[in-house]
PDB file of C-alpha atoms in Angstrom:
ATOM      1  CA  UNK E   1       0.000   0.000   0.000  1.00  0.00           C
ATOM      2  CA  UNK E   2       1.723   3.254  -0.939  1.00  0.00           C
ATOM      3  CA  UNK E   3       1.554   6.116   1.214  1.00  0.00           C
ATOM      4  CA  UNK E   4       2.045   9.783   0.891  1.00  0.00           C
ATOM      5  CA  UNK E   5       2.984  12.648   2.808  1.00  0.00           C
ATOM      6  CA  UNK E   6       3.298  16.440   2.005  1.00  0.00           C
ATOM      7  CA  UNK E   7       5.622  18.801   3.972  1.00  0.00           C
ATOM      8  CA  UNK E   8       5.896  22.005   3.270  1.00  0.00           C
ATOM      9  CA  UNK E   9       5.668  25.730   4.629  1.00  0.00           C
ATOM     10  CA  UNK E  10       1.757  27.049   5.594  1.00  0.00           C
ATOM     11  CA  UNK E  11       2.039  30.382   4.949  1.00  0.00           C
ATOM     12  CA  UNK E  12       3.962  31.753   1.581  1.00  0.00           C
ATOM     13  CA  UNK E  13       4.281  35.299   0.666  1.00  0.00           C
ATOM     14  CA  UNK E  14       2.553  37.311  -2.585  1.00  0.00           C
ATOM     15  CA  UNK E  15       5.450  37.111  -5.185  1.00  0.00           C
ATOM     16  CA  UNK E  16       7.649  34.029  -3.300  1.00  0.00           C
ATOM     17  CA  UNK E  17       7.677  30.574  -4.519  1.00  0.00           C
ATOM     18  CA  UNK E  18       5.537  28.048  -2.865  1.00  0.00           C
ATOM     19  CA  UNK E  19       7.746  24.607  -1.934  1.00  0.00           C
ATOM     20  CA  UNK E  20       6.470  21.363  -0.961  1.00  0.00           C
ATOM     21  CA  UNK E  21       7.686  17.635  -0.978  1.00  0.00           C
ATOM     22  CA  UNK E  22       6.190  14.514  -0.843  1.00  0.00           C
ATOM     23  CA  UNK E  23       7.316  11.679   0.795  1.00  0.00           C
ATOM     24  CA  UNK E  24       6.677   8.087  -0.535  1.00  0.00           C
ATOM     25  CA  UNK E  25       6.334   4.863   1.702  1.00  0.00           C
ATOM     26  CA  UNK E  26       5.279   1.293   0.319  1.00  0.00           C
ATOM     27  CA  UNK E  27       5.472   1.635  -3.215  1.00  0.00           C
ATOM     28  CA  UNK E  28       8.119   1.859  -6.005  1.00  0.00           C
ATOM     29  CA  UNK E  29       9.199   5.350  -7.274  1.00  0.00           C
ATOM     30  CA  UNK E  30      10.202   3.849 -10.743  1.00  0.00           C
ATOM     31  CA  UNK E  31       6.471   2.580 -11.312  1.00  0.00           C
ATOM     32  CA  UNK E  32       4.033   5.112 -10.692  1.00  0.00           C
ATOM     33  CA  UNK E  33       3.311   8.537 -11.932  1.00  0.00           C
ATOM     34  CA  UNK E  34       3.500  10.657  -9.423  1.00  0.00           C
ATOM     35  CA  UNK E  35       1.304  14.189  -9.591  1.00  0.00           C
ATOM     36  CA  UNK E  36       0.446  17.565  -7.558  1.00  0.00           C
ATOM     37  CA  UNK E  37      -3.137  18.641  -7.340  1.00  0.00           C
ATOM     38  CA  UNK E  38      -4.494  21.548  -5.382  1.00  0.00           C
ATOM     39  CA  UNK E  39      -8.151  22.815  -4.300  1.00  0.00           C
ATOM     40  CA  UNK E  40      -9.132  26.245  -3.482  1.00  0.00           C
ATOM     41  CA  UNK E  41     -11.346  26.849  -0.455  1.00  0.00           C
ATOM     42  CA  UNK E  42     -14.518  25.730  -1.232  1.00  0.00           C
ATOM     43  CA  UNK E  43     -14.121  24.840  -4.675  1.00  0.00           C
ATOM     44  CA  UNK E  44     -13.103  22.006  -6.941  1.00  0.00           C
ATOM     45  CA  UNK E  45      -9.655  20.025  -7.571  1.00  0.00           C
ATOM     46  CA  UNK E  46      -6.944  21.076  -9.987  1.00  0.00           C
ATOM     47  CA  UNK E  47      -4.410  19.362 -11.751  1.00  0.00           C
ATOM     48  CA  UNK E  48      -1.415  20.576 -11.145  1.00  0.00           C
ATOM     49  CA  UNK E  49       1.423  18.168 -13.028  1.00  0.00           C
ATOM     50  CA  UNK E  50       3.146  14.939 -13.132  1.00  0.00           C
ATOM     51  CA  UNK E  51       6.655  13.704 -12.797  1.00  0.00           C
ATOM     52  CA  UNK E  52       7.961  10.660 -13.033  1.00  0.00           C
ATOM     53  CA  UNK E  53      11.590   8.744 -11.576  1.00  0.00           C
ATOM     54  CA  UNK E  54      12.931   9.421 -15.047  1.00  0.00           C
ATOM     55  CA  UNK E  55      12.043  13.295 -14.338  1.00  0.00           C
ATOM     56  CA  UNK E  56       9.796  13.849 -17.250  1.00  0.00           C
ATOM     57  CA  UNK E  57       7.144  16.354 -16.287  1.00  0.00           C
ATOM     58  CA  UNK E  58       3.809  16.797 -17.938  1.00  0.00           C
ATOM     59  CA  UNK E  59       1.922  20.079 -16.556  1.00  0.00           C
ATOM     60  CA  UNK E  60      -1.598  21.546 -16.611  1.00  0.00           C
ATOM     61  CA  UNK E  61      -1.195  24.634 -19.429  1.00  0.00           C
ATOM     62  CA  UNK E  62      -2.787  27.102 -17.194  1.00  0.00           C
ATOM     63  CA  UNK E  63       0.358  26.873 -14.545  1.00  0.00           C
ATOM     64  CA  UNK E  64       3.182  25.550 -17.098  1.00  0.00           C
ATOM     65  CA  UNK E  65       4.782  28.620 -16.987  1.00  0.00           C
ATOM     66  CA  UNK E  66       5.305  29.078 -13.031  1.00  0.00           C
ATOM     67  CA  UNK E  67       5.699  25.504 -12.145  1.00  0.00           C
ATOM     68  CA  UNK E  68       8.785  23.087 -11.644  1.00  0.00           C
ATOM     69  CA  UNK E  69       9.048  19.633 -10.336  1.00  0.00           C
ATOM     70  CA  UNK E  70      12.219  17.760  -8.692  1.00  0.00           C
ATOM     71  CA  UNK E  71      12.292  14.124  -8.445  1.00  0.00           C
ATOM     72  CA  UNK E  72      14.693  12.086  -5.692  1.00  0.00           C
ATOM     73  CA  UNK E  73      14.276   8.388  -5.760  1.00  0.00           C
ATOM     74  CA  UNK E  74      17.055   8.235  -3.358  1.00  0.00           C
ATOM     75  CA  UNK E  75      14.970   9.626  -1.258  1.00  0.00           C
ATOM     76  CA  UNK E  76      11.259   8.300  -2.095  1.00  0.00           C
ATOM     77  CA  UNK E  77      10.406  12.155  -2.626  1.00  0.00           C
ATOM     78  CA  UNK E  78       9.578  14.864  -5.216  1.00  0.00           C
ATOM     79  CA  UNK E  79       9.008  18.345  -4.397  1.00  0.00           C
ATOM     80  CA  UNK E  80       6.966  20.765  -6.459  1.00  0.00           C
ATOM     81  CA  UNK E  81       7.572  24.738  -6.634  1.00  0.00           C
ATOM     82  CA  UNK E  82       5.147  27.344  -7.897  1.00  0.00           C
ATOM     83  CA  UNK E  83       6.743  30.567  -8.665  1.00  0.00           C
ATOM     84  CA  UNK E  84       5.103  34.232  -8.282  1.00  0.00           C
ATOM     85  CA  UNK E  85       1.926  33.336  -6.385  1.00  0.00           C
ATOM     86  CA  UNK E  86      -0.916  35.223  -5.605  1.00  0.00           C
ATOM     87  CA  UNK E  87      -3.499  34.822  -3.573  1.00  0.00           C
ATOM     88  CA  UNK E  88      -5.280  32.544  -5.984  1.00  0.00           C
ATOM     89  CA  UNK E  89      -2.976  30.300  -5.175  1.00  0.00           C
ATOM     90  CA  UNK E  90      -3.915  29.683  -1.649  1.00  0.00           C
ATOM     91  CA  UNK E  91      -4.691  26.227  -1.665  1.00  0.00           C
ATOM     92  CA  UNK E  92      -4.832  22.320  -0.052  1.00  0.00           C
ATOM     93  CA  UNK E  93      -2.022  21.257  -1.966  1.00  0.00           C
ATOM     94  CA  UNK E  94      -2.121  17.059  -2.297  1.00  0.00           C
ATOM     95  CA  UNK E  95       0.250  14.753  -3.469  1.00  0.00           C
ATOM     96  CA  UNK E  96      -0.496  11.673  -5.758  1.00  0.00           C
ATOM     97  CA  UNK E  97       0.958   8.569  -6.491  1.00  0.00           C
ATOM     98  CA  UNK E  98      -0.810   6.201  -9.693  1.00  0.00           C
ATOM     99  CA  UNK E  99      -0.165   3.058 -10.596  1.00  0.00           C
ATOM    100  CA  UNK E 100       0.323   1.288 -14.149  1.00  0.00           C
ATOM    101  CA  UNK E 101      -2.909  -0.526 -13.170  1.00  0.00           C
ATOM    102  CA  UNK E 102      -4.608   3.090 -12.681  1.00  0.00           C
ATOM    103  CA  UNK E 103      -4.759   2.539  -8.909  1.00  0.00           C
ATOM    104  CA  UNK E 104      -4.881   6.302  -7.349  1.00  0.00           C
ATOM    105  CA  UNK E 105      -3.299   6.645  -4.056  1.00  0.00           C
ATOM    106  CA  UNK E 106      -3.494  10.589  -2.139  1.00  0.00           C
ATOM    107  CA  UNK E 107      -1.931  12.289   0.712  1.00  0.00           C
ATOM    108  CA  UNK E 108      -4.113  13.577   3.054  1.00  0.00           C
ATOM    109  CA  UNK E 109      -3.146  17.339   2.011  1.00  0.00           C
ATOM    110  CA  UNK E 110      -1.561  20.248   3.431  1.00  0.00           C
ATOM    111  CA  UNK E 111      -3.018  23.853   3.148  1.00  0.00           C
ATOM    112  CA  UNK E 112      -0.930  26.464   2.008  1.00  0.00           C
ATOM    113  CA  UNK E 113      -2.161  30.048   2.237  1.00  0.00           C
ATOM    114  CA  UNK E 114      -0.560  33.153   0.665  1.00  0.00           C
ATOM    115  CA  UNK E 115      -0.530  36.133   2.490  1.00  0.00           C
ATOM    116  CA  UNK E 116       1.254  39.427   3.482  1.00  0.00           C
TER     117      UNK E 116
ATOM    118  CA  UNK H   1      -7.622  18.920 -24.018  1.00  0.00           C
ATOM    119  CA  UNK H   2     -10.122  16.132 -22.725  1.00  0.00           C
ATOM    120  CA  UNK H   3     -13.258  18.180 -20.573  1.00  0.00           C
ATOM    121  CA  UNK H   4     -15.112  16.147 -17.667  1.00  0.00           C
ATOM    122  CA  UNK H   5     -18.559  17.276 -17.004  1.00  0.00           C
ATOM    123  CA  UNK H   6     -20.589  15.902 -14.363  1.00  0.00           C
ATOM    124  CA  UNK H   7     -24.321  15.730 -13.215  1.00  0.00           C
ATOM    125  CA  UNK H   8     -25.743  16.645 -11.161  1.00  0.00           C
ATOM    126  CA  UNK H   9     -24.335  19.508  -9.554  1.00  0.00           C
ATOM    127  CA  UNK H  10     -26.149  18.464  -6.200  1.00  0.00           C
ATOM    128  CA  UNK H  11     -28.320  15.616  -5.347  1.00  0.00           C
ATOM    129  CA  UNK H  12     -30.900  15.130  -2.420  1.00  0.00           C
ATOM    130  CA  UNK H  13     -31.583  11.335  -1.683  1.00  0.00           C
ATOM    131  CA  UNK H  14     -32.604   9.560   1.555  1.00  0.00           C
ATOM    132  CA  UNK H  15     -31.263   6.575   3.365  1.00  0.00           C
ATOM    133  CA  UNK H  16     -31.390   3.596   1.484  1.00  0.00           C
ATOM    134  CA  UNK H  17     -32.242   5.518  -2.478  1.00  0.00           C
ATOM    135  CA  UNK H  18     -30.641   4.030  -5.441  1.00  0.00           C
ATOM    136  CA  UNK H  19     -28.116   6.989  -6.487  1.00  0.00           C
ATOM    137  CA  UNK H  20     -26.459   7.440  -9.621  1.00  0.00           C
ATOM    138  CA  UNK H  21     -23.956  10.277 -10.935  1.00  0.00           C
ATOM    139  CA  UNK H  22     -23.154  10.495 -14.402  1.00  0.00           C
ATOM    140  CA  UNK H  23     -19.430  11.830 -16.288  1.00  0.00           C
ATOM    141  CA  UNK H  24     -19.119  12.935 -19.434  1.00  0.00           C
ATOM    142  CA  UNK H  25     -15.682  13.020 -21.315  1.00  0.00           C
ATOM    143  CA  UNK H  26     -15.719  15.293 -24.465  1.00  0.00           C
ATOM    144  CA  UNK H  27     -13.965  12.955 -26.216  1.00  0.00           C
ATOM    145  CA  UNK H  28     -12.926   9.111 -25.962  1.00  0.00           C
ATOM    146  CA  UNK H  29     -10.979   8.109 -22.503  1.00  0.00           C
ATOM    147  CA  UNK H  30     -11.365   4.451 -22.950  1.00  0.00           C
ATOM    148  CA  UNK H  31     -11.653   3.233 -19.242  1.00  0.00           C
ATOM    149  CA  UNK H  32      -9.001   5.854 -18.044  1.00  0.00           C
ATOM    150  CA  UNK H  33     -11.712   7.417 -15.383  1.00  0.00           C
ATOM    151  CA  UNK H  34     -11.757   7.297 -11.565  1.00  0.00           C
ATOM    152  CA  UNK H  35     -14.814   8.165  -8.733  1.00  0.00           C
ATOM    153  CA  UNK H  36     -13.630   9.563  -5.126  1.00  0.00           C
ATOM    154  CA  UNK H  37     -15.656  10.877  -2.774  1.00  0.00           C
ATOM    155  CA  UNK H  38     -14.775  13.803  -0.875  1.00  0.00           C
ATOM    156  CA  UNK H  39     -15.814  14.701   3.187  1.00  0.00           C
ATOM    157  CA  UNK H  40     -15.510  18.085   4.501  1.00  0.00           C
ATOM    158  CA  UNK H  41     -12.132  19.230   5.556  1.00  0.00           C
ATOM    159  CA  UNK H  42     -10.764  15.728   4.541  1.00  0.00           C
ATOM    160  CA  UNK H  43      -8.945  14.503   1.528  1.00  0.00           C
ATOM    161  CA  UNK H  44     -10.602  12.602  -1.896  1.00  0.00           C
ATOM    162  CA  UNK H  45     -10.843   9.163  -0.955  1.00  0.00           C
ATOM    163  CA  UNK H  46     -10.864   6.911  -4.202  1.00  0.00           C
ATOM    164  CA  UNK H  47     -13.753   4.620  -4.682  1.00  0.00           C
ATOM    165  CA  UNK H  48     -13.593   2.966  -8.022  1.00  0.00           C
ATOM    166  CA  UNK H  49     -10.583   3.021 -10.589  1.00  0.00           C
ATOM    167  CA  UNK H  50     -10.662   2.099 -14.372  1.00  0.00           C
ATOM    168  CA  UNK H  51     -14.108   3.181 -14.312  1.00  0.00           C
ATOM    169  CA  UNK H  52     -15.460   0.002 -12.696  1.00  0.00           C
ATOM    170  CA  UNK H  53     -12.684  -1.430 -10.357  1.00  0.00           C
ATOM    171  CA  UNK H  54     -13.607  -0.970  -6.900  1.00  0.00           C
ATOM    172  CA  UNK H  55     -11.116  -0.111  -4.670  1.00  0.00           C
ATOM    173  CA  UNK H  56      -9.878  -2.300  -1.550  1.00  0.00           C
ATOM    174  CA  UNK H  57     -11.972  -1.781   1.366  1.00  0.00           C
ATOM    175  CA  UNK H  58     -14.976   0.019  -0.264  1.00  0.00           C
ATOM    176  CA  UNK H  59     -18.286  -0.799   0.417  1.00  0.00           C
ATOM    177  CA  UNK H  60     -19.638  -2.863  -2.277  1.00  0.00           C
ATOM    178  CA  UNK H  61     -22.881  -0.947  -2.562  1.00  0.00           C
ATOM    179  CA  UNK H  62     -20.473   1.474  -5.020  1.00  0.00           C
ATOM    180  CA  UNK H  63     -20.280   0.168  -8.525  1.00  0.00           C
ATOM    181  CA  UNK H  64     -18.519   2.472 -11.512  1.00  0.00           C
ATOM    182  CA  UNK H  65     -19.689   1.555 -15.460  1.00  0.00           C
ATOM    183  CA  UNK H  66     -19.114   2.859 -18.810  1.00  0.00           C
ATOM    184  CA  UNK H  67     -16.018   3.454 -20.936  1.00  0.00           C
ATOM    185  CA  UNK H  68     -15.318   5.941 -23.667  1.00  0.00           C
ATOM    186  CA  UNK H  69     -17.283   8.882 -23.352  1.00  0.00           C
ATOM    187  CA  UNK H  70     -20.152   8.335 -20.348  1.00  0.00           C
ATOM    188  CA  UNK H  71     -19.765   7.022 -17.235  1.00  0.00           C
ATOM    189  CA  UNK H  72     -21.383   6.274 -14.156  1.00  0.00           C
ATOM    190  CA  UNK H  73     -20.874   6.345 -10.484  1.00  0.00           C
ATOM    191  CA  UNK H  74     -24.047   4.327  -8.735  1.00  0.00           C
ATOM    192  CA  UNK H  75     -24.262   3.835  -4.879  1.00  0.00           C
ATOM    193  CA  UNK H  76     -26.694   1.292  -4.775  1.00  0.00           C
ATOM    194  CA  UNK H  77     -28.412   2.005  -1.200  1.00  0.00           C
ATOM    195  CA  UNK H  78     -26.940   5.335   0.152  1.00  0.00           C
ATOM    196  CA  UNK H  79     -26.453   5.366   3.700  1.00  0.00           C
ATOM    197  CA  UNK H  80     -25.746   8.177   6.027  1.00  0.00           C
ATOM    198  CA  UNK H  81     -21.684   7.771   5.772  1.00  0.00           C
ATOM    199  CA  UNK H  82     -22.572   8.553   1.833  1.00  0.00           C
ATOM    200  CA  UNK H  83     -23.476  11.759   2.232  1.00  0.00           C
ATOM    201  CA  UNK H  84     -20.697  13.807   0.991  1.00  0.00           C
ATOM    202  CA  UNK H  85     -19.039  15.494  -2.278  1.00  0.00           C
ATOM    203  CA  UNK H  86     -18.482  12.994  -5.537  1.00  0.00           C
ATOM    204  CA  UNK H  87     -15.676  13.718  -8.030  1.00  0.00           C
ATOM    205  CA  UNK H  88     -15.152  11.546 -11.605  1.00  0.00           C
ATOM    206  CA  UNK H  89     -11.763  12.831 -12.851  1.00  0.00           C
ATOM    207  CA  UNK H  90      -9.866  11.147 -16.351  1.00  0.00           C
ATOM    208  CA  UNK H  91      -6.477  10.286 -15.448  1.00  0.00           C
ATOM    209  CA  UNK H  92      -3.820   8.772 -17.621  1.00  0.00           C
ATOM    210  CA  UNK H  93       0.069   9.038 -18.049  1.00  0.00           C
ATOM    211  CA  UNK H  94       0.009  12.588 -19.725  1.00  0.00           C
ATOM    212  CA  UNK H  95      -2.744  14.494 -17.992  1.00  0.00           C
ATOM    213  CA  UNK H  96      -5.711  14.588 -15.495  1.00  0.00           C
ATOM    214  CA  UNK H  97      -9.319  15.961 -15.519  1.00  0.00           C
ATOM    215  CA  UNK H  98     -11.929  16.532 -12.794  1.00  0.00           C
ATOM    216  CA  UNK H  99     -15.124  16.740 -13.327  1.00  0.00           C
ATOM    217  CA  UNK H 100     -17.243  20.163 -11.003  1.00  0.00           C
ATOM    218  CA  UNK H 101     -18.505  17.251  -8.248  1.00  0.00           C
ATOM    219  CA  UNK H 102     -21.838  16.149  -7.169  1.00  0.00           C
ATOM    220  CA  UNK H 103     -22.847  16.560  -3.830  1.00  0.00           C
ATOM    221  CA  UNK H 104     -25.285  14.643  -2.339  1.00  0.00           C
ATOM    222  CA  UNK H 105     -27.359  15.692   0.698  1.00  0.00           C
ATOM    223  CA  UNK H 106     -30.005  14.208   2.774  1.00  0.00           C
ATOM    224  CA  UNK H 107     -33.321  15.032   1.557  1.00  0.00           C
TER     225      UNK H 107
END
C-alpha cells in the first residue's frame, strides 16, 4: 500500500515561490506517476502536473509557466515549486501517487495560504 | 484537451435511495476514469478506478460503469456515511481531468 505525505511551509508570501515535498512509503518510485493537485477553499480540484523517476514532467497549461518539479528516488520524494503566487494560489495542496494498473493513491493534504 | 462534465451539480436522496452520478468526457478516454468521494475538511478518498474497479476496502454498494465517453458512479443504497461530495476525474500518463462534483445531501 503506498503512502504519501506532504511537507511544506503554511504560509507563503505574494510574489515568493511556494515549496512542498512529498514523501513516498510502500510503493516503487520507478512505477508510478507521481502528480500535484491543489483545491481552493470551497471549490473544486486542480491538476497541477506529473513527474515521473525518469524526471519527465507533464503540466496543466494554465500553470506551465510558473511551475517546476524535482524528483529524488534516493529519497522516495519529489518536491513541487510554484513561482510568483498570488493569492489565488492559496490552496490544499495534495500529493499523488498512480499506478500502471490506474490505482490512485493521495496524501491527506496540506493547506498552504498566501498572504502578506 | 479532454473536458469532464458531471451531473448533477447536487443531489438530495434519503437513506437507502438508489443513487447514480453520471461523467461525461468530451472525447474518448477508454476506461481511463476514476470516482472519489470527498468529506468536509478531509482529503478525496478513491472509490472505483478504471471506471469500474472498486477499490480495496470500499463498500460494495459502489459500482462504476461505462467506458469511452459516459460514465457512471451508482451507490446502490446510500447510507448516512454517503453523504458527501463525488468527483469523476480522467487520469492517464500525460494528464488529469476533474469533473465540477456532485454533492449529495439528505433530503
Amino acid at each position: 500500500q503506498v503512502q504519501l505525505q506532504e511537507t511544506g511551509p503554511g504560509l507563503v508570501k505574494p510574489s515568493e515561490t511556494l515549496s512542498l515535498t512529498c514523501t513516498v512509503s510502500g510503493g516503487s518510485m520507478e512505477s508510478y506517476w507521481w502528480s500535484w493537485i491543489r483545491q481552493p477553499p470551497g471549490k473544486g480540484l486542480e491538476w497541477i502536473g506529473y513527474i515521473y523517476y525518469s524526471g519527465k514532467i507533464n503540466s496543466n497549461p494554465s500553470l506551465m509557466t510558473r511551475v517546476s518539479m524535482s524528483v529524488d528516488t534516493s529519497k522516495k520524494q519529489f518536491s513541487l515549486k510554484l513561482n510568483s503566487v498570488t493569492t489565488a494560489d492559496t490552496a490544499v495542496y495534495y500529493c499523488t501517487g498512480t499506478s500502471p494498473r490506474g490505482r490512485d493513491y493521495w496524501g491527506q493534504g496540506t493547506l498552504v495560504t498566501v498572504s502578506s | 484537451d479532454i473536458q469532464m462534465t458531471q451531473f448533477p451539480a447536487t443531489l438530495s436522496a434519503s437513506v437507502g435511495d438508489r443513487v447514480t452520478i453520471t461523467c461525461r468526457a468530451s472525447h474518448s478516454i477508454g476506461n481511463w476514469l476514476a470516482w472519489c468521494q470527498q468529506k468536509p475538511g478531509k482529503a478525496p478518498k478513491i472509490l472505483i478506478y478504471k471506471a469500474s474497479s472498486l477499490e480495496s476496502g470500499v463498500p460494495s454498494r459502489f459500482s462504476g460503469s461505462g467506458s469511452g465517453t459516459e460514465f457512471t458512479l451508482t451507490i446502490s443504497s446510500l447510507q448516512p456515511d454517503d453523504f458527501a461530495t463525488y468527483y469523476c476525474q480522467h487520469y492517464n500518463s500525460n494528464s488529469r481531468t476533474f469533473g465540477q462534483g456532485t454533492k449529495v445531501e439528505i433530503k
